[in-house]
Amino acid sequence: MPSKTAAEDFFKGLWLENPIFRQMLGMCPTLAVTNTVINGLAMGLATSFVLVFSSFLISLIKKFIPNQVRIASYIVVIASFVTIADRFLAAYFWDISKALGPFVPLIVVNCIILGRAEAFASKNTVGRSVIDALGMSAGFILALLVLSSIREILGSGRFLGYRILGTWFEPWIIMVLPAGAFITLGVMMAISIQVERKRKGR
Amino acid sequence: MSLSSRMVAVLTLVGFLSGGFLATVGHLTRERIALNKKMEVERAILAVVPGASAGRIIHEEKDFTVYAGQDKDGQLAGFAVYAAGTGFQDKIVLMLGLDVSLSRINSLTILEQKETPGLGAKITDETSFLVYWEGKDFGKPLSLRKPPAASRESLSASEVNTITGATISSQAVLQIVNSARERIINLNKEGKLNPEGKDAK
Amino acid sequence: MDLVSLLIGAILINNFVLHYFLGICPFLGVSKKIDAAMSMGLAVTFVMTITAVVSWLVNHWILIAYRLDYLQIVAFILVIASLVQLVEMFIRKTSPPLYQAMGIYLPLITTNCAIMGLALLAALKNYDFVEAVVFGVGSGLGFTLAIVLMAAIREQLELADVPQPLRGAGIALVVAGIMALAFLGFSGVIK
């Protein structure tokens, strides 16, 4: 693998290897919790917490773990950080924890985290793994924010709970329903592919 | 060390470390989470029983709990009933406030629902739905007025307005309230509604 | 809620894929051919039913009984991972044809959020043992229904002229959206 700069490690997560638009990982929470911006943001931050800390720890202990039991060990590490995130939200942000429901514990099966552990943290230095995790997190949060902004504004005329479109605006209820989640993400996916094609074709 | 014993050692170590760590986290957060849960129920009780400052469980079964709301001096201020039932999409959970003599509804709040946003979800809306439940007669089963009446005054003492476009959600709430009503009346007849219960969890 | 409503609700109304957004990865990944989708659906239903049983026992007899609720996530994920391994070994030994049909999908299931979601939802909704099992079966059947329908639509889509950028995941998601909209029509069938 050619050596890369820290900036490259970070920025590839935003676009070139964006976990959602490029790699199509972690789709379940992306669809489920983006009905409002605050939910999307909370989910993004919780996932980032788990991703960064488990990448750090896994990269730190990778030498001590025999190859055959690495997945099992990674899962235990990840599940432990997820539990911390889950308990922390339930203890200090009860309303958000209730709104996200089972999707906080479900971070444990978010493919982004195990995927990065296996593909990057288990092969690279601690520093690079953390930067990679930060970049992936930023890309994930970015995607959640774009999606939840579109859904909240069109679905209820609000942004972060504040009404930004006047009463003349009839909310598109479909946007906050499951159907809206699928269709918005599908269209966003197509836009990102089109942008990438234009960029490459230049 | 052979590979298999190293595998076992590593897995055991990872398991122990994670278990011990989580036990600490669990211990540190347990009380606060329990408090959050308690506060949520307590807030709902206080919202539907005017003048209450604390709630006590006096009867509990699955998806149905009766609380006695007490004022600052420990006097009975009214009853709160936690009840759940099937809605249009998923479970609807509500809290119903009753006066001291179980003859009138103080107010109704919806605690949990996943009805269609913009239609059935209006059951949580104060002005278009919940307000019609306030002060209704609890002596006989309630019924829905459809199409909805223009003003509160034109509804009878046991009638509430239906939400336009969300008849099923309105009916679901009505059904939960009416079945809770039957259970309350039976419990009361059996003398099981003793306000000297244990503390609300 | 009675058991029949619970079953129908889990299949049609609160469909795992179209309502809870669980199991999206296999739903998009293994829905290009009806046969494969059917096998995947069967494997998921099978594992879900067993998961419902085992996770209920673990949750009530170990986690709740000994106040170890903070270990729930770790316990569930380990139970599911080992369960899938066991099921795979068992099927390979006892029924080669069944293994042929769904064997290769089993390892994929470990990281399938639908299975973990099932264990968590059953615990969250406080189901008793029978309810949890019915919920497991219903959710699995609901998943199967969604993925098979999706595969049937995608087989037809092969012949359609989809705009280039929408091909693949894009159009699949839009189709899923329309399916979710159609499934909305089932709301309220249990009364």
PDB file of C-alpha atoms in Angstrom, chain B:
ATOM      1  CA  MET B   1       2.247 -20.889  24.310  1.00  0.00           C
ATOM      2  CA  SER B   2       0.309 -22.937  21.766  1.00  0.00           C
ATOM      3  CA  LEU B   3      -2.076 -21.196  19.458  1.00  0.00           C
ATOM      4  CA  SER B   4      -5.276 -22.622  20.896  1.00  0.00           C
ATOM      5  CA  SER B   5      -4.368 -21.775  24.466  1.00  0.00           C
ATOM      6  CA  ARG B   6      -3.452 -18.275  23.324  1.00  0.00           C
ATOM      7  CA  MET B   7      -6.828 -17.982  21.610  1.00  0.00           C
ATOM      8  CA  VAL B   8      -8.623 -19.023  24.754  1.00  0.00           C
ATOM      9  CA  ALA B   9      -6.493 -16.713  26.889  1.00  0.00           C
ATOM     10  CA  VAL B  10      -7.090 -13.695  24.643  1.00  0.00           C
ATOM     11  CA  LEU B  11     -10.822 -14.265  24.413  1.00  0.00           C
ATOM     12  CA  THR B  12     -11.144 -14.761  28.147  1.00  0.00           C
ATOM     13  CA  LEU B  13      -9.119 -11.635  28.830  1.00  0.00           C
ATOM     14  CA  VAL B  14     -11.144  -9.543  26.360  1.00  0.00           C
ATOM     15  CA  GLY B  15     -14.348 -10.902  27.882  1.00  0.00           C
ATOM     16  CA  PHE B  16     -13.280 -10.170  31.436  1.00  0.00           C
ATOM     17  CA  LEU B  17     -12.008  -6.678  30.692  1.00  0.00           C
ATOM     18  CA  SER B  18     -15.147  -5.763  28.781  1.00  0.00           C
ATOM     19  CA  GLY B  19     -17.401  -7.326  31.412  1.00  0.00           C
ATOM     20  CA  GLY B  20     -15.688  -5.538  34.267  1.00  0.00           C
ATOM     21  CA  PHE B  21     -15.670  -2.250  32.418  1.00  0.00           C
ATOM     22  CA  LEU B  22     -19.349  -2.515  31.521  1.00  0.00           C
ATOM     23  CA  ALA B  23     -20.250  -3.478  35.064  1.00  0.00           C
ATOM     24  CA  THR B  24     -18.740  -0.166  36.172  1.00  0.00           C
ATOM     25  CA  VAL B  25     -20.575   1.773  33.470  1.00  0.00           C
ATOM     26  CA  GLY B  26     -23.796  -0.076  34.259  1.00  0.00           C
ATOM     27  CA  HIS B  27     -23.435   0.668  37.925  1.00  0.00           C
ATOM     28  CA  LEU B  28     -22.705   4.350  37.367  1.00  0.00           C
ATOM     29  CA  THR B  29     -25.676   4.902  35.086  1.00  0.00           C
ATOM     30  CA  ARG B  30     -28.264   2.572  36.598  1.00  0.00           C
ATOM     31  CA  GLU B  31     -29.700   5.005  39.104  1.00  0.00           C
ATOM     32  CA  ARG B  32     -29.938   7.876  36.661  1.00  0.00           C
ATOM     33  CA  ILE B  33     -31.684   5.761  34.038  1.00  0.00           C
ATOM     34  CA  ALA B  34     -34.156   4.424  36.610  1.00  0.00           C
ATOM     35  CA  LEU B  35     -34.786   8.006  37.697  1.00  0.00           C
ATOM     36  CA  ASN B  36     -35.410   9.066  34.086  1.00  0.00           C
ATOM     37  CA  LYS B  37     -37.976   6.298  33.653  1.00  0.00           C
ATOM     38  CA  LYS B  38     -39.663   7.195  36.922  1.00  0.00           C
ATOM     39  CA  MET B  39     -39.714  10.891  36.063  1.00  0.00           C
ATOM     40  CA  GLU B  40     -41.368  10.193  32.748  1.00  0.00           C
ATOM     41  CA  VAL B  41     -44.289   8.348  34.333  1.00  0.00           C
ATOM     42  CA  GLU B  42     -44.426  10.833  37.186  1.00  0.00           C
ATOM     43  CA  ARG B  43     -44.563  13.810  34.809  1.00  0.00           C
ATOM     44  CA  ALA B  44     -47.484  12.217  32.960  1.00  0.00           C
ATOM     45  CA  ILE B  45     -49.346  11.570  36.213  1.00  0.00           C
ATOM     46  CA  LEU B  46     -48.885  15.135  37.367  1.00  0.00           C
ATOM     47  CA  ALA B  47     -50.021  16.392  33.969  1.00  0.00           C
ATOM     48  CA  VAL B  48     -53.363  14.572  34.077  1.00  0.00           C
ATOM     49  CA  VAL B  49     -54.145  14.932  37.788  1.00  0.00           C
ATOM     50  CA  PRO B  50     -54.310  18.654  38.645  1.00  0.00           C
ATOM     51  CA  GLY B  51     -52.917  19.512  42.067  1.00  0.00           C
ATOM     52  CA  ALA B  52     -50.989  16.260  42.376  1.00  0.00           C
ATOM     53  CA  SER B  53     -47.352  16.325  43.439  1.00  0.00           C
ATOM     54  CA  ALA B  54     -46.652  12.592  43.618  1.00  0.00           C
ATOM     55  CA  GLY B  55     -48.048   9.337  42.261  1.00  0.00           C
ATOM     56  CA  ARG B  56     -48.415   5.910  43.865  1.00  0.00           C
ATOM     57  CA  ILE B  57     -49.118   2.615  42.115  1.00  0.00           C
ATOM     58  CA  ILE B  58     -52.314   1.135  43.484  1.00  0.00           C
ATOM     59  CA  HIS B  59     -52.986  -1.534  40.891  1.00  0.00           C
ATOM     60  CA  GLU B  60     -50.769  -3.052  38.249  1.00  0.00           C
ATOM     61  CA  GLU B  61     -51.223  -5.583  35.476  1.00  0.00           C
ATOM     62  CA  LYS B  62     -49.865  -5.926  31.938  1.00  0.00           C
ATOM     63  CA  ASP B  63     -50.365  -2.710  29.945  1.00  0.00           C
ATOM     64  CA  PHE B  64     -52.642  -1.316  32.637  1.00  0.00           C
ATOM     65  CA  THR B  65     -51.608   0.532  35.789  1.00  0.00           C
ATOM     66  CA  VAL B  66     -53.648   2.682  38.133  1.00  0.00           C
ATOM     67  CA  TYR B  67     -51.911   5.449  40.075  1.00  0.00           C
ATOM     68  CA  ALA B  68     -53.254   7.548  42.891  1.00  0.00           C
ATOM     69  CA  GLY B  69     -52.194  11.188  42.535  1.00  0.00           C
ATOM     70  CA  GLN B  70     -51.513  12.877  45.856  1.00  0.00           C
ATOM     71  CA  ASP B  71     -51.219  16.553  46.672  1.00  0.00           C
ATOM     72  CA  LYS B  72     -48.542  18.075  48.940  1.00  0.00           C
ATOM     73  CA  ASP B  73     -50.351  17.048  52.129  1.00  0.00           C
ATOM     74  CA  GLY B  74     -50.670  13.434  50.991  1.00  0.00           C
ATOM     75  CA  GLN B  75     -54.386  13.850  50.236  1.00  0.00           C
ATOM     76  CA  LEU B  76     -55.868  12.061  47.223  1.00  0.00           C
ATOM     77  CA  ALA B  77     -56.064  14.507  44.300  1.00  0.00           C
ATOM     78  CA  GLY B  78     -57.326  12.070  41.673  1.00  0.00           C
ATOM     79  CA  PHE B  79     -56.411   8.917  39.788  1.00  0.00           C
ATOM     80  CA  ALA B  80     -54.191   8.383  36.761  1.00  0.00           C
ATOM     81  CA  VAL B  81     -54.621   5.355  34.540  1.00  0.00           C
ATOM     82  CA  TYR B  82     -51.845   4.097  32.285  1.00  0.00           C
ATOM     83  CA  ALA B  83     -53.329   1.993  29.491  1.00  0.00           C
ATOM     84  CA  ALA B  84     -52.178   0.611  26.143  1.00  0.00           C
ATOM     85  CA  GLY B  85     -53.879  -0.886  23.130  1.00  0.00           C
ATOM     86  CA  THR B  86     -53.574  -1.455  19.391  1.00  0.00           C
ATOM     87  CA  GLY B  87     -53.743   1.587  17.146  1.00  0.00           C
ATOM     88  CA  PHE B  88     -53.685   1.999  13.378  1.00  0.00           C
ATOM     89  CA  GLN B  89     -49.958   1.243  13.101  1.00  0.00           C
ATOM     90  CA  ASP B  90     -48.660   0.070  16.414  1.00  0.00           C
ATOM     91  CA  LYS B  91     -49.341   0.250  20.116  1.00  0.00           C
ATOM     92  CA  ILE B  92     -50.904   3.412  21.551  1.00  0.00           C
ATOM     93  CA  VAL B  93     -50.030   4.140  25.166  1.00  0.00           C
ATOM     94  CA  LEU B  94     -51.943   6.778  27.059  1.00  0.00           C
ATOM     95  CA  MET B  95     -52.424   8.258  30.509  1.00  0.00           C
ATOM     96  CA  LEU B  96     -55.937   9.110  31.608  1.00  0.00           C
ATOM     97  CA  GLY B  97     -56.606  11.432  34.539  1.00  0.00           C
ATOM     98  CA  LEU B  98     -59.726  10.883  36.664  1.00  0.00           C
ATOM     99  CA  ASP B  99     -61.188  12.868  39.538  1.00  0.00           C
ATOM    100  CA  VAL B 100     -61.309  11.587  43.132  1.00  0.00           C
ATOM    101  CA  SER B 101     -64.757   9.992  42.785  1.00  0.00           C
ATOM    102  CA  LEU B 102     -63.930   8.290  39.441  1.00  0.00           C
ATOM    103  CA  SER B 103     -66.890  10.035  37.835  1.00  0.00           C
ATOM    104  CA  ARG B 104     -65.204  12.490  35.489  1.00  0.00           C
ATOM    105  CA  ILE B 105     -62.193  12.574  33.146  1.00  0.00           C
ATOM    106  CA  ASN B 106     -59.778  15.373  33.991  1.00  0.00           C
ATOM    107  CA  SER B 107     -57.646  15.058  30.918  1.00  0.00           C
ATOM    108  CA  LEU B 108     -55.935  12.647  28.574  1.00  0.00           C
ATOM    109  CA  THR B 109     -52.375  12.525  27.270  1.00  0.00           C
ATOM    110  CA  ILE B 110     -50.842  10.180  24.730  1.00  0.00           C
ATOM    111  CA  LEU B 111     -47.488   8.800  25.865  1.00  0.00           C
ATOM    112  CA  GLU B 112     -46.530   6.683  22.879  1.00  0.00           C
ATOM    113  CA  GLN B 113     -47.930   6.284  19.383  1.00  0.00           C
ATOM    114  CA  LYS B 114     -46.709   5.541  15.891  1.00  0.00           C
ATOM    115  CA  GLU B 115     -49.793   6.621  13.951  1.00  0.00           C
ATOM    116  CA  THR B 116     -49.514   8.200  10.498  1.00  0.00           C
ATOM    117  CA  PRO B 117     -47.862  11.628  10.817  1.00  0.00           C
ATOM    118  CA  GLY B 118     -50.249  14.399   9.900  1.00  0.00           C
ATOM    119  CA  LEU B 119     -53.343  12.185  10.182  1.00  0.00           C
ATOM    120  CA  GLY B 120     -53.580   9.625  12.997  1.00  0.00           C
ATOM    121  CA  ALA B 121     -50.729  11.293  14.869  1.00  0.00           C
ATOM    122  CA  LYS B 122     -53.145  14.163  15.547  1.00  0.00           C
ATOM    123  CA  ILE B 123     -54.352  12.121  18.526  1.00  0.00           C
ATOM    124  CA  THR B 124     -51.489  13.836  20.376  1.00  0.00           C
ATOM    125  CA  ASP B 125     -52.781  17.248  19.322  1.00  0.00           C
ATOM    126  CA  GLU B 126     -54.276  19.277  22.133  1.00  0.00           C
ATOM    127  CA  THR B 127     -56.675  21.500  20.193  1.00  0.00           C
ATOM    128  CA  SER B 128     -57.971  19.066  17.597  1.00  0.00           C
ATOM    129  CA  PHE B 129     -58.429  16.014  19.811  1.00  0.00           C
ATOM    130  CA  LEU B 130     -57.326  15.845  23.430  1.00  0.00           C
ATOM    131  CA  VAL B 131     -59.248  18.930  24.556  1.00  0.00           C
ATOM    132  CA  TYR B 132     -62.557  17.192  23.813  1.00  0.00           C
ATOM    133  CA  TRP B 133     -61.853  14.577  26.480  1.00  0.00           C
ATOM    134  CA  GLU B 134     -61.553  17.055  29.318  1.00  0.00           C
ATOM    135  CA  GLY B 135     -64.404  17.000  31.823  1.00  0.00           C
ATOM    136  CA  LYS B 136     -66.232  14.103  30.178  1.00  0.00           C
ATOM    137  CA  ASP B 137     -68.583  11.897  32.189  1.00  0.00           C
ATOM    138  CA  PHE B 138     -66.909   8.639  33.240  1.00  0.00           C
ATOM    139  CA  GLY B 139     -70.200   7.106  34.388  1.00  0.00           C
ATOM    140  CA  LYS B 140     -71.054   5.510  31.066  1.00  0.00           C
ATOM    141  CA  PRO B 141     -69.041   4.440  28.001  1.00  0.00           C
ATOM    142  CA  LEU B 142     -67.839   7.289  25.798  1.00  0.00           C
ATOM    143  CA  SER B 143     -68.637   7.551  22.123  1.00  0.00           C
ATOM    144  CA  LEU B 144     -67.249   9.380  19.095  1.00  0.00           C
ATOM    145  CA  ARG B 145     -69.035  12.154  17.205  1.00  0.00           C
ATOM    146  CA  LYS B 146     -68.553  11.802  13.471  1.00  0.00           C
ATOM    147  CA  PRO B 147     -68.434  14.093  11.571  1.00  0.00           C
ATOM    148  CA  PRO B 148     -66.904  16.177  14.350  1.00  0.00           C
ATOM    149  CA  ALA B 149     -69.026  18.824  16.011  1.00  0.00           C
ATOM    150  CA  ALA B 150     -68.081  22.446  15.420  1.00  0.00           C
ATOM    151  CA  SER B 151     -67.775  23.392  19.086  1.00  0.00           C
ATOM    152  CA  ARG B 152     -67.145  21.661  22.414  1.00  0.00           C
ATOM    153  CA  GLU B 153     -70.510  22.834  23.726  1.00  0.00           C
ATOM    154  CA  SER B 154     -72.511  20.940  21.131  1.00  0.00           C
ATOM    155  CA  LEU B 155     -71.086  17.589  22.268  1.00  0.00           C
ATOM    156  CA  SER B 156     -72.900  15.644  24.964  1.00  0.00           C
ATOM    157  CA  ALA B 157     -71.203  14.770  28.268  1.00  0.00           C
ATOM    158  CA  SER B 158     -70.081  11.389  26.967  1.00  0.00           C
ATOM    159  CA  GLU B 159     -69.194  12.355  23.406  1.00  0.00           C
ATOM    160  CA  VAL B 160     -65.828  13.298  21.950  1.00  0.00           C
ATOM    161  CA  ASN B 161     -64.887  14.554  18.490  1.00  0.00           C
ATOM    162  CA  THR B 162     -63.387  12.260  15.852  1.00  0.00           C
ATOM    163  CA  ILE B 163     -60.311  13.461  13.964  1.00  0.00           C
ATOM    164  CA  THR B 164     -61.234  13.996  10.329  1.00  0.00           C
ATOM    165  CA  GLY B 165     -59.318  11.500   8.194  1.00  0.00           C
ATOM    166  CA  ALA B 166     -58.224   9.445  11.167  1.00  0.00           C
ATOM    167  CA  THR B 167     -61.322   7.627  12.327  1.00  0.00           C
ATOM    168  CA  ILE B 168     -59.463   4.428  13.141  1.00  0.00           C
ATOM    169  CA  SER B 169     -56.883   6.157  15.327  1.00  0.00           C
ATOM    170  CA  SER B 170     -59.662   8.047  17.119  1.00  0.00           C
ATOM    171  CA  GLN B 171     -61.578   4.809  17.629  1.00  0.00           C
ATOM    172  CA  ALA B 172     -58.453   3.088  18.922  1.00  0.00           C
ATOM    173  CA  VAL B 173     -58.059   5.728  21.623  1.00  0.00           C
ATOM    174  CA  LEU B 174     -61.766   5.501  22.443  1.00  0.00           C
ATOM    175  CA  GLN B 175     -61.517   1.740  22.765  1.00  0.00           C
ATOM    176  CA  ILE B 176     -58.501   1.928  25.080  1.00  0.00           C
ATOM    177  CA  VAL B 177     -60.281   4.484  27.280  1.00  0.00           C
ATOM    178  CA  ASN B 178     -63.553   2.531  27.369  1.00  0.00           C
ATOM    179  CA  SER B 179     -61.905  -0.779  28.206  1.00  0.00           C
ATOM    180  CA  ALA B 180     -59.824   0.961  30.878  1.00  0.00           C
ATOM    181  CA  ARG B 181     -63.091   2.377  32.196  1.00  0.00           C
ATOM    182  CA  GLU B 182     -64.640  -1.080  32.539  1.00  0.00           C
ATOM    183  CA  ARG B 183     -61.603  -2.402  34.352  1.00  0.00           C
ATOM    184  CA  ILE B 184     -61.563   0.589  36.701  1.00  0.00           C
ATOM    185  CA  ILE B 185     -65.228   0.156  37.552  1.00  0.00           C
ATOM    186  CA  ASN B 186     -64.780  -3.562  38.241  1.00  0.00           C
ATOM    187  CA  LEU B 187     -61.685  -2.940  40.354  1.00  0.00           C
ATOM    188  CA  ASN B 188     -63.530  -0.287  42.286  1.00  0.00           C
ATOM    189  CA  LYS B 189     -66.469  -2.638  42.908  1.00  0.00           C
ATOM    190  CA  GLU B 190     -64.051  -5.250  44.225  1.00  0.00           C
ATOM    191  CA  GLY B 191     -62.557  -2.627  46.516  1.00  0.00           C
ATOM    192  CA  LYS B 192     -59.120  -2.975  44.940  1.00  0.00           C
ATOM    193  CA  LEU B 193     -58.543   0.733  44.350  1.00  0.00           C
ATOM    194  CA  ASN B 194     -57.073   1.542  47.738  1.00  0.00           C
ATOM    195  CA  PRO B 195     -55.150   4.844  47.424  1.00  0.00           C
ATOM    196  CA  GLU B 196     -52.628   3.703  50.061  1.00  0.00           C
ATOM    197  CA  GLY B 197     -50.483   1.862  47.510  1.00  0.00           C
ATOM    198  CA  LYS B 198     -46.771   1.667  47.087  1.00  0.00           C
ATOM    199  CA  ASP B 199     -44.580   4.397  45.546  1.00  0.00           C
ATOM    200  CA  ALA B 200     -44.776   4.891  41.788  1.00  0.00           C
ATOM    201  CA  LYS B 201     -41.764   3.243  40.187  1.00  0.00           C
TER     202      LYS B 201
END
